[in-house]
Tab-separated table of C-alpha atoms in Angstrom:
chain	number	residue	atom	x	y	z
A	1	MET	CA	-27.105	-16.545	-8.999
A	2	ASP	CA	-24.511	-16.144	-11.724
A	3	PHE	CA	-20.863	-15.991	-10.866
A	4	ASP	CA	-19.179	-12.785	-12.062
A	5	TYR	CA	-15.977	-13.969	-13.697
A	6	ASN	CA	-14.841	-10.425	-14.418
A	7	ARG	CA	-14.614	-9.427	-10.752
A	8	ILE	CA	-10.958	-10.473	-10.744
A	9	ASP	CA	-10.069	-7.676	-13.148
A	10	GLU	CA	-11.921	-5.164	-10.978
A	11	ILE	CA	-10.101	-6.373	-7.875
A	12	LEU	CA	-6.695	-6.149	-9.540
A	13	LYS	CA	-7.438	-2.615	-10.766
A	14	ASP	CA	-8.822	-1.541	-7.392
A	15	ASP	CA	-6.811	0.873	-5.268
A	16	PRO	CA	-5.637	-1.070	-2.215
A	17	LEU	CA	-5.431	2.097	-0.122
A	18	GLY	CA	-8.420	4.068	1.102
A	19	GLU	CA	-8.878	7.826	0.941
A	20	LEU	CA	-7.764	8.425	4.540
A	21	THR	CA	-4.683	6.270	4.004
A	22	ARG	CA	-3.797	8.266	0.866
A	23	LYS	CA	-4.047	11.492	2.907
A	24	GLU	CA	-1.800	10.028	5.616
A	25	ARG	CA	0.668	8.928	2.927
A	26	THR	CA	0.713	12.426	1.434
A	27	MET	CA	1.307	14.002	4.847
A	28	LEU	CA	4.090	11.512	5.615
A	29	LEU	CA	5.831	12.299	2.330
A	30	LEU	CA	5.347	16.061	2.745
A	31	ILE	CA	6.613	16.185	6.322
A	32	SER	CA	9.510	13.889	5.408
A	33	VAL	CA	10.597	16.146	2.550
A	34	VAL	CA	10.325	19.203	4.815
A	35	ALA	CA	12.367	17.448	7.525
A	36	ILE	CA	15.052	16.438	5.037
A	37	GLY	CA	15.126	19.928	3.552
A	38	ILE	CA	15.414	21.636	6.923
A	39	SER	CA	18.019	19.163	8.151
A	40	LYS	CA	20.216	19.085	5.050
A	41	ALA	CA	19.959	22.766	4.138
A	42	GLY	CA	20.319	23.937	7.724
A	43	LEU	CA	17.109	25.924	7.514
A	44	VAL	CA	16.553	25.868	11.274
A	45	PRO	CA	16.033	29.519	12.224
A	46	THR	CA	18.451	31.202	14.619
A	47	LYS	CA	15.961	33.951	15.494
A	48	ILE	CA	12.499	35.226	14.691
A	49	VAL	CA	12.829	38.984	14.461
A	50	GLY	CA	9.091	39.764	14.590
A	51	PHE	CA	8.768	38.160	18.021
A	52	GLY	CA	12.235	39.017	19.249
A	53	VAL	CA	12.982	35.343	19.824
A	54	GLU	CA	16.495	34.027	19.372
A	55	PHE	CA	17.208	30.304	19.354
A	56	SER	CA	20.283	28.773	20.895
A	57	ASN	CA	21.851	25.636	19.427
A	58	ILE	CA	19.884	23.563	21.931
A	59	ASP	CA	16.611	25.182	20.814
A	60	ARG	CA	17.400	24.478	17.163
A	61	SER	CA	18.174	20.907	18.133
A	62	ALA	CA	14.769	20.706	19.835
A	63	ILE	CA	13.080	21.906	16.637
A	64	LEU	CA	14.807	19.109	14.702
A	65	TRP	CA	13.737	16.556	17.347
A	66	LEU	CA	10.195	17.864	16.995
A	67	LEU	CA	10.450	17.172	13.252
A	68	VAL	CA	11.695	13.647	14.001
A	69	ALA	CA	8.708	13.056	16.284
A	70	THR	CA	6.308	14.474	13.677
A	71	VAL	CA	7.652	12.248	10.897
A	72	LEU	CA	7.513	9.251	13.232
A	73	TYR	CA	3.899	10.048	14.110
A	74	PHE	CA	2.859	10.267	10.459
A	75	MET	CA	4.737	7.063	9.634
A	76	VAL	CA	2.931	5.147	12.371
A	77	ALA	CA	-0.426	6.703	11.388
A	78	PHE	CA	0.170	5.810	7.733
A	79	LEU	CA	1.064	2.213	8.554
A	80	ALA	CA	-1.890	1.921	10.951
A	81	HIS	CA	-4.239	2.819	8.082
A	82	ALA	CA	-2.352	1.264	5.166
A	83	LEU	CA	-1.884	-2.268	6.460
A	84	PRO	CA	-5.593	-2.972	7.121
A	85	ASP	CA	-6.536	-1.395	3.764
A	86	PHE	CA	-3.976	-3.472	1.938
A	87	LEU	CA	-4.936	-6.682	3.721
A	88	SER	CA	-8.606	-6.012	2.943
A	89	TRP	CA	-7.701	-5.727	-0.740
A	90	GLN	CA	-5.923	-9.096	-0.560
A	91	VAL	CA	-8.878	-10.672	1.255
A	92	ARG	CA	-11.219	-9.547	-1.558
A	93	TYR	CA	-8.984	-11.307	-4.067
A	94	ASN	CA	-8.639	-14.466	-1.956
A	95	ARG	CA	-12.405	-14.586	-1.383
A	96	PHE	CA	-12.991	-14.369	-5.147
A	97	TRP	CA	-10.417	-17.090	-5.730
A	98	ALA	CA	-12.020	-19.367	-3.121
A	99	GLU	CA	-15.496	-18.833	-4.629
A	100	LEU	CA	-14.155	-19.596	-8.099
A	101	ALA	CA	-12.299	-22.714	-6.951
A	102	ASN	CA	-15.392	-23.913	-5.056
A	103	LYS	CA	-17.650	-23.357	-8.079
A	104	HIS	CA	-15.182	-25.096	-10.409
A	105	SER	CA	-14.892	-28.043	-8.018
A	106	ARG	CA	-18.702	-28.420	-7.768
A	107	LEU	CA	-19.069	-28.315	-11.550
A	108	GLU	CA	-16.355	-30.933	-12.045
A	109	GLU	CA	-17.975	-33.185	-9.427
A	110	LYS	CA	-21.326	-32.839	-11.145
A	111	TYR	CA	-20.285	-33.004	-14.819
A	112	GLY	CA	-16.825	-34.567	-14.746
A	113	PRO	CA	-13.259	-33.324	-15.063
A	114	GLY	CA	-12.618	-30.525	-17.529
A	115	TYR	CA	-16.172	-29.143	-17.407
A	116	ASP	CA	-16.490	-25.374	-17.634
A	117	GLU	CA	-19.900	-23.739	-17.885
A	118	MET	CA	-18.427	-20.800	-19.769
A	119	SER	CA	-16.733	-22.968	-22.392
A	120	SER	CA	-18.041	-22.875	-25.933
A	121	GLU	CA	-17.249	-25.065	-28.895
A	122	SER	CA	-14.371	-22.758	-29.814
A	123	GLN	CA	-12.771	-23.056	-26.373
A	124	GLU	CA	-10.991	-25.985	-24.838
A	125	PRO	CA	-12.593	-27.288	-21.647
A	126	SER	CA	-11.452	-25.381	-18.571
A	127	GLN	CA	-9.881	-22.607	-20.645
A	128	LEU	CA	-11.455	-19.992	-18.390
A	129	TRP	CA	-10.301	-21.872	-15.305
A	130	GLU	CA	-6.756	-21.715	-16.643
A	131	ARG	CA	-7.147	-17.983	-17.262
A	132	TYR	CA	-8.106	-17.396	-13.669
A	133	SER	CA	-5.436	-19.751	-12.419
A	134	LYS	CA	-2.909	-17.514	-14.174
A	135	SER	CA	-4.398	-14.521	-12.391
A	136	ARG	CA	-2.612	-15.666	-9.254
A	137	ALA	CA	0.708	-14.846	-10.894
A	138	ARG	CA	-0.664	-11.473	-12.017
A	139	PHE	CA	-1.935	-10.804	-8.515
A	140	LYS	CA	1.467	-11.528	-6.985
A	141	THR	CA	3.155	-9.185	-9.478
A	142	VAL	CA	0.594	-6.433	-8.928
A	143	THR	CA	0.807	-6.908	-5.164
A	144	LEU	CA	4.594	-6.595	-5.184
A	145	LEU	CA	4.429	-3.439	-7.281
A	146	LYS	CA	1.693	-1.888	-5.134
A	147	ILE	CA	3.495	-2.753	-1.907
A	148	SER	CA	6.670	-1.191	-3.265
A	149	LEU	CA	5.104	2.041	-4.467
A	150	ASP	CA	2.302	2.533	-1.980
A	151	LEU	CA	3.847	1.204	1.221
A	152	ALA	CA	7.613	0.760	1.028
A	153	VAL	CA	8.634	4.008	-0.696
A	154	PRO	CA	6.828	6.366	1.749
A	155	VAL	CA	8.075	4.391	4.749
A	156	LEU	CA	11.662	4.400	3.440
A	157	ILE	CA	11.515	8.150	2.769
A	158	GLY	CA	10.042	8.692	6.249
A	159	PHE	CA	12.732	6.537	7.827
A	160	GLY	CA	15.401	8.441	5.898
A	161	ALA	CA	13.947	11.740	7.102
A	162	ILE	CA	14.022	10.513	10.702
A	163	VAL	CA	17.676	9.469	10.423
A	164	ILE	CA	18.747	12.677	8.671
A	165	ALA	CA	16.853	14.960	11.086
A	166	ALA	CA	18.090	13.038	14.143
A	167	MET	CA	21.701	13.271	12.948
A	168	ALA	CA	21.254	17.006	12.323
A	169	ALA	CA	19.736	17.418	15.817
A	170	TRP	CA	22.688	15.644	17.437
A	171	CYS	CA	25.126	17.762	15.465
A	172	GLN	CA	23.190	20.942	16.307
A	173	ALA	CA	23.183	20.075	20.029
A	174	GLY	CA	26.923	19.371	19.910
A	175	VAL	CA	27.771	22.756	18.360
A	176	LYS	CA	28.623	25.265	21.072
């Protein structure tokens, strides 16, 4: 069984989040933007003419609290799906790294230090090993970027929406 040395590139290019997690992320961002828009622009309705319903300040406050609860729900749902997906992505990389290190160690035990089955006359011994050793630094950089964009930004926007909507709800309830 040949070892696929190019799997590392596939793992690094892989999307760490699954399809369901992406949908949860989209909903979190959408609901957060709606909550911020309603809270900051004061778009809470005072009455719905078609139904003859008129909202008091307390009712408008309740609508804002409902938005807070909705954003909180989607944030928890997103994190519940995102963290396992992201950790699974890291496990795939670590498993590849462990297999590579194990194979390299066995080859060095068998043929001596510096042996690399992929080396040719034009390559220094262990040149490929060094390439994959450097992939750890690439993985850390890619991981930091993916965590920032895929996990931190939606959660920060969701948290901001919760704070803004909650402050608007308190202000709305305090207005007589």
